[in-house]
mmCIF file of C-alpha atoms and ligand atoms in Angstrom:
data_model
loop_
_atom_site.group_PDB
_atom_site.id
_atom_site.type_symbol
_atom_site.label_atom_id
_atom_site.label_comp_id
_atom_site.label_asym_id
_atom_site.label_seq_id
_atom_site.Cartn_x
_atom_site.Cartn_y
_atom_site.Cartn_z
ATOM 1 C CA MET A 1 -16.458 -17.005 -13.381
ATOM 2 C CA LYS A 2 -14.502 -18.450 -10.400
ATOM 3 C CA ALA A 3 -14.126 -16.384 -7.483
ATOM 4 C CA LEU A 4 -13.828 -16.532 -3.651
ATOM 5 C CA VAL A 5 -16.236 -14.967 -1.620
ATOM 6 C CA ILE A 6 -16.900 -14.256 1.516
ATOM 7 C CA ARG A 7 -20.281 -15.089 2.927
ATOM 8 C CA GLU A 8 -20.038 -13.693 6.883
ATOM 9 C CA PHE A 9 -17.639 -11.879 8.396
ATOM 10 C CA GLY A 10 -14.755 -13.931 10.353
ATOM 11 C CA GLY A 11 -16.077 -17.102 7.929
ATOM 12 C CA PRO A 12 -13.720 -18.908 4.775
ATOM 13 C CA LEU A 13 -12.800 -17.658 1.336
ATOM 14 C CA ILE A 14 -15.405 -19.777 -0.642
ATOM 15 C CA LEU A 15 -14.262 -20.656 -4.203
ATOM 16 C CA GLU A 16 -17.593 -20.252 -6.063
ATOM 17 C CA ASP A 17 -18.770 -20.109 -9.735
ATOM 18 C CA VAL A 18 -20.374 -16.124 -9.826
ATOM 19 C CA PRO A 19 -21.599 -14.592 -12.950
ATOM 20 C CA VAL A 20 -19.211 -12.127 -14.769
ATOM 21 C CA PRO A 21 -20.077 -8.183 -13.763
ATOM 22 C CA GLN A 22 -21.155 -5.799 -16.186
ATOM 23 C CA ALA A 23 -19.624 -2.374 -16.243
ATOM 24 C CA GLY A 24 -21.500 0.523 -15.993
ATOM 25 C CA ALA A 25 -21.206 3.669 -18.331
ATOM 26 C CA ASP A 26 -18.465 4.967 -16.083
ATOM 27 C CA GLU A 27 -16.464 1.438 -15.511
ATOM 28 C CA ALA A 28 -13.915 -0.882 -17.358
ATOM 29 C CA LEU A 29 -14.597 -4.733 -17.236
ATOM 30 C CA ILE A 30 -10.881 -6.106 -16.444
ATOM 31 C CA ARG A 31 -9.871 -9.837 -16.766
ATOM 32 C CA VAL A 32 -7.753 -10.228 -13.981
ATOM 33 C CA LYS A 33 -4.472 -11.326 -14.409
ATOM 34 C CA ALA A 34 -3.017 -10.773 -11.105
ATOM 35 C CA CYS A 35 -4.123 -9.384 -7.404
ATOM 36 C CA ALA A 36 -1.900 -8.541 -4.412
ATOM 37 C CA VAL A 37 -2.945 -9.651 -0.836
ATOM 38 C CA ASP A 38 -2.363 -7.353 1.418
ATOM 39 C CA GLN A 39 -3.426 -6.682 4.972
ATOM 40 C CA PHE A 40 -5.897 -4.712 4.736
ATOM 41 C CA ASP A 41 -7.803 -7.609 3.472
ATOM 42 C CA LEU A 42 -7.761 -9.521 6.872
ATOM 43 C CA THR A 43 -8.885 -6.288 8.030
ATOM 44 C CA ILE A 44 -12.148 -6.482 6.223
ATOM 45 C CA ARG A 45 -12.652 -10.301 6.432
ATOM 46 C CA ASP A 46 -12.272 -10.140 9.833
ATOM 47 C CA GLY A 47 -15.243 -7.385 9.810
ATOM 48 C CA LYS A 48 -13.444 -4.643 10.833
ATOM 49 C CA PHE A 49 -14.173 -2.591 8.534
ATOM 50 C CA PRO A 50 -17.316 -0.533 9.329
ATOM 51 C CA THR A 51 -19.175 0.097 6.240
ATOM 52 C CA ALA A 52 -18.388 -3.776 4.391
ATOM 53 C CA LYS A 53 -20.946 -6.093 4.105
ATOM 54 C CA THR A 54 -21.475 -9.488 3.461
ATOM 55 C CA PRO A 55 -21.290 -11.326 0.952
ATOM 56 C CA ILE A 56 -18.125 -9.910 -0.415
ATOM 57 C CA ILE A 57 -15.022 -10.598 -2.573
ATOM 58 C CA LEU A 58 -11.624 -8.728 -1.938
ATOM 59 C CA GLY A 59 -8.694 -7.840 -3.711
ATOM 60 C CA HIS A 60 -7.883 -4.232 -4.652
ATOM 61 C CA GLU A 61 -4.373 -4.789 -5.768
ATOM 62 C CA ILE A 62 -5.138 -5.220 -9.153
ATOM 63 C CA ALA A 63 -3.744 -5.678 -12.594
ATOM 64 C CA GLY A 64 -5.090 -6.928 -15.673
ATOM 65 C CA VAL A 65 -6.340 -6.717 -18.925
ATOM 66 C CA VAL A 66 -9.242 -4.600 -20.499
ATOM 67 C CA GLU A 67 -12.052 -6.930 -21.295
ATOM 68 C CA SER A 68 -14.958 -4.199 -22.310
ATOM 69 C CA VAL A 69 -15.677 -0.559 -21.581
ATOM 70 C CA GLY A 70 -18.689 1.283 -20.732
ATOM 71 C CA ALA A 71 -20.278 3.946 -23.103
ATOM 72 C CA ASN A 72 -19.196 7.127 -21.489
ATOM 73 C CA VAL A 73 -15.525 5.587 -21.306
ATOM 74 C CA VAL A 74 -12.631 7.389 -23.516
ATOM 75 C CA ASN A 75 -9.596 6.977 -21.611
ATOM 76 C CA ILE A 76 -8.762 2.568 -22.351
ATOM 77 C CA GLN A 77 -9.835 0.381 -24.705
ATOM 78 C CA PRO A 78 -10.383 -3.275 -24.850
ATOM 79 C CA GLY A 79 -7.058 -4.857 -25.066
ATOM 80 C CA ASP A 80 -5.340 -2.786 -23.285
ATOM 81 C CA ARG A 81 -2.992 -3.630 -20.013
ATOM 82 C CA VAL A 82 -4.149 -1.533 -16.599
ATOM 83 C CA THR A 83 -3.361 -1.207 -12.903
ATOM 84 C CA SER A 84 -5.906 0.739 -10.970
ATOM 85 C CA THR A 85 -6.123 2.492 -7.497
ATOM 86 C CA LEU A 86 -7.836 1.468 -5.071
ATOM 87 C CA TYR A 87 -10.172 4.948 -4.348
ATOM 88 C CA LEU A 88 -13.999 5.711 -5.563
ATOM 89 C CA THR A 89 -13.396 9.195 -5.715
ATOM 90 C CA CYS A 90 -16.550 11.568 -6.704
ATOM 91 C CA GLY A 91 -13.942 13.834 -9.419
ATOM 92 C CA ARG A 92 -15.726 16.702 -8.542
ATOM 93 C CA CYS A 93 -14.895 18.341 -4.763
ATOM 94 C CA ARG A 94 -11.794 20.702 -4.680
ATOM 95 C CA TYR A 95 -9.656 18.138 -3.512
ATOM 96 C CA CYS A 96 -10.350 15.763 -6.570
ATOM 97 C CA LEU A 97 -10.276 18.808 -9.284
ATOM 98 C CA THR A 98 -6.551 19.887 -6.882
ATOM 99 C CA GLY A 99 -5.271 16.900 -7.634
ATOM 100 C CA ARG A 100 -5.333 15.642 -3.720
ATOM 101 C CA GLU A 101 -8.652 13.091 -4.449
ATOM 102 C CA THR A 102 -7.256 10.680 -2.354
ATOM 103 C CA ILE A 103 -8.748 12.893 0.463
ATOM 104 C CA CYS A 104 -11.870 13.502 -1.957
ATOM 105 C CA ALA A 105 -14.745 15.090 -0.053
ATOM 106 C CA ASP A 106 -17.495 13.287 -1.116
ATOM 107 C CA PHE A 107 -15.349 9.722 -0.627
ATOM 108 C CA LYS A 108 -17.058 6.492 -1.962
ATOM 109 C CA GLY A 109 -15.083 3.744 -0.403
ATOM 110 C CA TYR A 110 -12.677 1.828 -2.112
ATOM 111 C CA VAL A 111 -12.882 -0.808 -4.838
ATOM 112 C CA GLY A 112 -12.502 -4.818 -3.605
ATOM 113 C CA ILE A 113 -15.033 -3.342 -0.465
ATOM 114 C CA HIS A 114 -17.790 -1.361 -1.911
ATOM 115 C CA THR A 115 -17.372 -2.691 -5.541
ATOM 116 C CA PRO A 116 -16.858 -6.402 -5.964
ATOM 117 C CA GLY A 117 -12.862 -6.790 -5.949
ATOM 118 C CA ALA A 118 -10.282 -9.184 -7.821
ATOM 119 C CA TYR A 119 -9.978 -12.164 -5.564
ATOM 120 C CA ALA A 120 -12.097 -13.348 -8.981
ATOM 121 C CA GLU A 121 -11.396 -14.114 -12.981
ATOM 122 C CA TYR A 122 -13.352 -10.387 -13.906
ATOM 123 C CA THR A 123 -13.892 -7.378 -11.581
ATOM 124 C CA THR A 124 -15.298 -3.844 -12.631
ATOM 125 C CA VAL A 125 -13.566 -0.326 -11.906
ATOM 126 C CA PRO A 126 -14.514 2.705 -12.806
ATOM 127 C CA ALA A 127 -12.388 3.746 -15.605
ATOM 128 C CA VAL A 128 -10.983 7.170 -14.519
ATOM 129 C CA ASN A 129 -8.847 4.570 -11.869
ATOM 130 C CA LEU A 130 -6.988 2.772 -14.645
ATOM 131 C CA VAL A 131 -3.399 3.733 -15.456
ATOM 132 C CA LYS A 132 -1.722 1.379 -18.460
ATOM 133 C CA LEU A 133 1.334 -0.555 -17.972
ATOM 134 C CA PRO A 134 3.737 -1.157 -21.200
ATOM 135 C CA GLU A 135 4.622 -4.815 -21.696
ATOM 136 C CA SER A 136 7.988 -4.359 -19.870
ATOM 137 C CA ILE A 137 5.931 -4.945 -16.341
ATOM 138 C CA SER A 138 4.469 -8.222 -15.696
ATOM 139 C CA PHE A 139 0.740 -8.439 -14.232
ATOM 140 C CA PRO A 140 2.131 -9.656 -10.942
ATOM 141 C CA GLU A 141 4.120 -6.678 -10.805
ATOM 142 C CA GLY A 142 1.902 -4.121 -11.651
ATOM 143 C CA SER A 143 -0.381 -5.315 -9.110
ATOM 144 C CA VAL A 144 1.708 -4.129 -6.519
ATOM 145 C CA ILE A 145 2.377 -1.216 -7.903
ATOM 146 C CA ALA A 146 -0.759 1.078 -6.382
ATOM 147 C CA ASN A 147 -0.759 0.345 -3.252
ATOM 148 C CA ALA A 148 2.649 -1.285 -2.271
ATOM 149 C CA ILE A 149 4.715 0.983 -4.061
ATOM 150 C CA GLY A 150 2.420 4.092 -4.656
ATOM 151 C CA THR A 151 1.860 4.683 -0.937
ATOM 152 C CA PRO A 152 4.979 5.029 0.359
ATOM 153 C CA TYR A 153 5.851 6.994 -2.599
ATOM 154 C CA HIS A 154 3.422 9.615 -2.137
ATOM 155 C CA ALA A 155 4.046 9.158 1.956
ATOM 156 C CA LEU A 156 8.211 10.231 1.134
ATOM 157 C CA THR A 157 7.667 12.948 -2.339
ATOM 158 C CA LYS A 158 4.478 15.245 -1.142
ATOM 159 C CA ARG A 159 3.610 14.614 2.474
ATOM 160 C CA ALA A 160 7.449 14.156 3.850
ATOM 161 C CA LYS A 161 9.258 16.054 0.818
ATOM 162 C CA ILE A 162 12.372 14.447 1.151
ATOM 163 C CA GLN A 163 15.728 15.834 0.771
ATOM 164 C CA LEU A 164 19.176 14.755 -0.549
ATOM 165 C CA GLY A 165 21.211 13.055 2.420
ATOM 166 C CA GLU A 166 18.324 12.923 4.805
ATOM 167 C CA ARG A 167 18.013 10.218 7.005
ATOM 168 C CA VAL A 168 14.762 8.123 7.309
ATOM 169 C CA ILE A 169 13.717 5.476 9.890
ATOM 170 C CA ILE A 170 11.098 3.133 8.296
ATOM 171 C CA THR A 171 8.857 0.949 10.640
ATOM 172 C CA GLY A 172 7.728 -2.434 9.411
ATOM 173 C CA ALA A 173 10.224 -2.206 6.684
ATOM 174 C CA GLY A 174 10.080 -5.789 5.449
ATOM 175 C CA GLY A 175 6.318 -5.946 4.703
ATOM 176 C CA GLY A 176 4.842 -4.648 1.136
ATOM 177 C CA VAL A 177 5.104 -1.299 1.369
ATOM 178 C CA GLY A 178 8.818 -1.221 3.392
ATOM 179 C CA ALA A 179 10.420 -2.661 1.162
ATOM 180 C CA HIS A 180 9.544 -0.427 -1.646
ATOM 181 C CA ALA A 181 10.074 2.560 0.781
ATOM 182 C CA ILE A 182 13.482 1.363 1.721
ATOM 183 C CA GLN A 183 13.862 1.622 -2.641
ATOM 184 C CA LEU A 184 12.376 4.334 -3.219
ATOM 185 C CA VAL A 185 14.421 6.612 -0.032
ATOM 186 C CA LYS A 186 17.539 5.059 -1.477
ATOM 187 C CA MET A 187 16.420 6.333 -5.259
ATOM 188 C CA MET A 188 15.896 9.810 -3.819
ATOM 189 C CA GLY A 189 19.373 10.115 -2.322
ATOM 190 C CA ALA A 190 18.854 9.607 1.230
ATOM 191 C CA PHE A 191 20.101 7.449 4.007
ATOM 192 C CA VAL A 192 17.690 4.039 5.789
ATOM 193 C CA MET A 193 17.502 2.863 9.000
ATOM 194 C CA ALA A 194 14.728 -0.420 8.213
ATOM 195 C CA VAL A 195 12.860 -1.234 11.814
ATOM 196 C CA ASP A 196 11.411 -4.916 11.471
ATOM 197 C CA ILE A 197 11.045 -8.438 13.249
ATOM 198 C CA GLY A 198 13.340 -11.421 12.342
ATOM 199 C CA GLU A 199 16.114 -11.790 10.109
ATOM 200 C CA GLU A 200 14.596 -12.990 6.900
ATOM 201 C CA LYS A 201 13.034 -9.416 6.737
ATOM 202 C CA LEU A 202 15.904 -7.365 7.737
ATOM 203 C CA ALA A 203 18.354 -9.281 5.150
ATOM 204 C CA LEU A 204 15.783 -8.428 2.997
ATOM 205 C CA ALA A 205 15.955 -4.676 4.009
ATOM 206 C CA ARG A 206 19.666 -4.837 3.363
ATOM 207 C CA GLU A 207 19.923 -6.450 -0.107
ATOM 208 C CA LEU A 208 17.247 -3.744 -1.082
ATOM 209 C CA GLY A 209 19.837 -0.948 0.368
ATOM 210 C CA ALA A 210 18.942 -0.003 4.148
ATOM 211 C CA ASP A 211 22.075 1.063 5.413
ATOM 212 C CA ILE A 212 21.341 0.147 8.893
ATOM 213 C CA VAL A 213 18.918 -2.173 9.687
ATOM 214 C CA PHE A 214 17.311 -3.067 13.619
ATOM 215 C CA ASP A 215 15.053 -5.720 15.107
ATOM 216 C CA SER A 216 12.393 -4.473 16.852
ATOM 217 C CA SER A 217 11.369 -7.448 18.880
ATOM 218 C CA SER A 218 14.343 -6.635 21.349
ATOM 219 C CA GLY A 219 12.280 -3.436 21.531
ATOM 220 C CA ASP A 220 13.091 0.299 22.023
ATOM 221 C CA PHE A 221 15.310 1.571 18.715
ATOM 222 C CA SER A 222 15.859 4.935 19.691
ATOM 223 C CA GLY A 223 18.880 4.671 20.938
ATOM 224 C CA THR A 224 20.619 2.586 17.430
ATOM 225 C CA ALA A 225 18.565 5.151 15.725
ATOM 226 C CA ARG A 226 20.467 8.337 17.783
ATOM 227 C CA GLU A 227 23.635 6.440 17.514
ATOM 228 C CA TRP A 228 23.406 5.960 14.022
ATOM 229 C CA THR A 229 22.493 10.187 13.768
ATOM 230 C CA ASN A 230 25.523 10.983 15.965
ATOM 231 C CA GLY A 231 22.663 11.726 18.815
ATOM 232 C CA GLU A 232 20.477 14.039 16.452
ATOM 233 C CA GLY A 233 17.886 11.699 15.124
ATOM 234 C CA ALA A 234 16.554 11.434 11.700
ATOM 235 C CA GLU A 235 15.041 13.882 10.169
ATOM 236 C CA VAL A 236 12.190 11.251 8.381
ATOM 237 C CA ILE A 237 10.617 8.334 9.801
ATOM 238 C CA LEU A 238 8.075 6.648 8.003
ATOM 239 C CA GLU A 239 5.796 5.076 10.176
ATOM 240 C CA LEU A 240 4.165 1.990 8.891
ATOM 241 C CA VAL A 241 3.390 -0.134 12.008
ATOM 242 C CA GLY A 242 1.454 2.428 14.338
ATOM 243 C CA THR A 243 0.754 2.479 17.755
ATOM 244 C CA LYS A 244 3.249 0.119 18.537
ATOM 245 C CA THR A 245 6.258 1.748 17.425
ATOM 246 C CA PHE A 246 5.311 5.521 18.118
ATOM 247 C CA GLU A 247 6.789 5.740 21.277
ATOM 248 C CA SER A 248 10.012 4.615 19.945
ATOM 249 C CA SER A 249 9.934 6.874 16.860
ATOM 250 C CA LEU A 250 8.984 10.019 18.291
ATOM 251 C CA LYS A 251 12.052 9.254 20.834
ATOM 252 C CA SER A 252 14.203 8.586 17.180
ATOM 253 C CA LEU A 253 13.331 11.697 15.491
ATOM 254 C CA SER A 254 15.384 15.028 15.063
ATOM 255 C CA ARG A 255 14.581 18.683 15.671
ATOM 256 C CA GLY A 256 11.949 20.036 13.256
ATOM 257 C CA GLY A 257 11.495 16.148 11.977
ATOM 258 C CA ARG A 258 9.045 15.402 9.491
ATOM 259 C CA MET A 259 6.931 12.173 10.460
ATOM 260 C CA VAL A 260 4.354 11.039 8.641
ATOM 261 C CA ILE A 261 2.154 8.162 9.405
ATOM 262 C CA VAL A 262 0.628 5.927 6.326
ATOM 263 C CA GLY A 263 0.246 2.481 8.774
ATOM 264 C CA SER A 264 -1.920 1.860 12.349
ATOM 265 C CA HIS A 265 -2.830 -1.549 12.003
ATOM 266 C CA THR A 266 -1.154 -1.581 15.782
ATOM 267 C CA GLY A 267 -3.566 0.440 17.598
ATOM 268 C CA THR A 268 -6.042 3.334 17.474
ATOM 269 C CA THR A 269 -3.823 6.198 19.504
ATOM 270 C CA LEU A 270 -0.875 7.894 19.400
ATOM 271 C CA ASN A 271 1.007 9.612 22.707
ATOM 272 C CA ALA A 272 2.245 12.824 21.396
ATOM 273 C CA SER A 273 3.458 15.681 24.425
ATOM 274 C CA PRO A 274 2.552 18.935 23.035
ATOM 275 C CA GLN A 275 5.289 20.450 24.470
ATOM 276 C CA ALA A 276 7.850 18.093 22.917
ATOM 277 C CA MET A 277 6.304 18.951 19.466
ATOM 278 C CA ILE A 278 6.509 23.028 20.128
ATOM 279 C CA ALA A 279 10.119 22.684 21.651
ATOM 280 C CA ASN A 280 11.540 20.673 18.543
ATOM 281 C CA GLU A 281 8.851 22.044 16.183
ATOM 282 C CA TRP A 282 8.016 18.385 15.298
ATOM 283 C CA GLU A 283 5.871 17.862 12.271
ATOM 284 C CA ILE A 284 3.506 15.129 12.104
ATOM 285 C CA LEU A 285 1.730 14.022 9.283
ATOM 286 C CA GLY A 286 -0.945 11.879 7.714
ATOM 287 C CA SER A 287 -0.682 9.815 4.269
ATOM 288 C CA ARG A 288 -3.044 8.215 2.254
ATOM 289 C CA ASN A 289 -2.297 5.848 -0.342
ATOM 290 C CA VAL A 290 -1.396 7.951 -3.908
ATOM 291 C CA THR A 291 -3.353 9.960 -6.396
ATOM 292 C CA LYS A 292 -3.445 8.608 -10.238
ATOM 293 C CA ARG A 293 -0.904 11.085 -11.169
ATOM 294 C CA GLU A 294 1.356 9.773 -9.078
ATOM 295 C CA LEU A 295 1.143 6.620 -9.936
ATOM 296 C CA ALA A 296 1.417 7.124 -13.469
ATOM 297 C CA GLU A 297 5.075 8.206 -12.265
ATOM 298 C CA VAL A 298 5.355 5.227 -10.482
ATOM 299 C CA VAL A 299 4.540 2.800 -13.249
ATOM 300 C CA ALA A 300 6.875 4.966 -15.181
ATOM 301 C CA LEU A 301 9.718 4.276 -12.401
ATOM 302 C CA VAL A 302 8.767 0.715 -12.695
ATOM 303 C CA ALA A 303 8.905 0.755 -16.174
ATOM 304 C CA ALA A 304 12.818 2.569 -16.519
ATOM 305 C CA ARG A 305 13.483 -0.251 -13.718
ATOM 306 C CA ARG A 306 14.434 2.042 -10.930
ATOM 307 C CA ILE A 307 12.379 0.753 -9.025
ATOM 308 C CA LYS A 308 12.046 -3.185 -8.732
ATOM 309 C CA PRO A 309 8.361 -4.901 -7.360
ATOM 310 C CA ILE A 310 8.912 -7.033 -4.766
ATOM 311 C CA VAL A 311 6.802 -10.532 -5.281
ATOM 312 C CA THR A 312 7.952 -13.334 -3.802
ATOM 313 C CA GLY A 313 5.566 -15.691 -4.926
ATOM 314 C CA THR A 314 2.184 -16.194 -7.301
ATOM 315 C CA TYR A 315 -0.348 -18.532 -6.298
ATOM 316 C CA ARG A 316 -4.100 -19.962 -7.090
ATOM 317 C CA LEU A 317 -7.069 -18.617 -5.922
ATOM 318 C CA GLU A 318 -7.382 -21.775 -3.901
ATOM 319 C CA GLU A 319 -4.121 -21.416 -2.049
ATOM 320 C CA ALA A 320 -5.829 -17.222 -0.960
ATOM 321 C CA GLU A 321 -6.606 -19.223 2.380
ATOM 322 C CA SER A 322 -3.363 -20.700 3.207
ATOM 323 C CA LEU A 323 -1.972 -17.047 2.231
ATOM 324 C CA HIS A 324 -4.317 -15.049 4.634
ATOM 325 C CA GLN A 325 -2.911 -17.359 7.691
ATOM 326 C CA ARG A 326 1.054 -16.484 6.723
ATOM 327 C CA LEU A 327 -0.315 -12.802 6.177
ATOM 328 C CA ARG A 328 -1.873 -12.849 9.963
ATOM 329 C CA LYS A 329 1.320 -14.436 11.164
ATOM 330 C CA GLN A 330 3.343 -11.751 9.711
ATOM 331 C CA GLU A 331 5.376 -14.022 7.626
ATOM 332 C CA ILE A 332 4.899 -13.026 4.668
ATOM 333 C CA ILE A 333 7.604 -10.931 2.713
ATOM 334 C CA GLY A 334 7.666 -8.360 0.410
ATOM 335 C CA ARG A 335 4.157 -8.978 -1.517
ATOM 336 C CA VAL A 336 2.317 -12.432 -2.283
ATOM 337 C CA VAL A 337 -0.072 -12.526 -5.676
ATOM 338 C CA LEU A 338 -3.071 -14.025 -6.913
ATOM 339 C CA GLU A 339 -3.503 -15.041 -10.423
ATOM 340 C CA PRO A 340 -6.950 -16.077 -10.950
HETATM 341 ZN ZN1 ZN B 1 -13.878 13.974 -4.373
#
């Protein structure tokens, strides 16, 4: 099969002919129809993910057709259209058993890092990770559901517990996760201030329903946020950027507000005053990807067209290198998808 292989970190994506992988007893072999490209792919490719090893095939945002299944698999069968969660979890610890498997105590790693991923014509994944896709959802749409829609769905419902009429600031709102977060917040009956850099991303944010947008290339957005909320601050901040926007975000948070941290690609530390946290009863929460139960809920929302997957282009494996270059320059709007 054709696959894009990375032989050394920092090196090129090499299109190679490699053997089709075989499904283990608990796995499914998937004929890859679409694999979305994610910022996380760059982190891995650059050698910044400690437990990744070369050679490696990237690709963890998968949609395809089940080709074959291992002996123990009962939840899916050959011919099923599917998408997959990306975590390799134990299925036995207290977190896995209580529906919080994204914080599995015996975490085994990631699809596309610790197993060969879907920048290839075929890939294998644990069958328990798979959720069926109805015919009405295309494969490119299906490939973005688990990560780009599932991640903000988990963050907004289970972590921020958004209430009707609340005001929500989304940093990095024009990227893949942000574009879907805007739609989810609007669906939940709350208001959105979208923060990102560049008119093209902000235009998309407006189109998706953002009530107000802010170009953060002009710096601190807390003044605008305070104005928007009559001086009160936003009840919820969905922080998709991390260190770079954290100070502005904190200055924009209301008393009793919740900040959910989902993205962290701009630094490794956050500065918050404990006195301010106590005085304001702020909740600063982490949020990690999406559970399988939630993925099924998101698939249903997409099938009902309550949420529209934002796929801004589909490309061949040969075009992945140029996509990565554009992703590095923050030029990608929404999600782009490879069709191996
Ligand atoms: Zn577990």
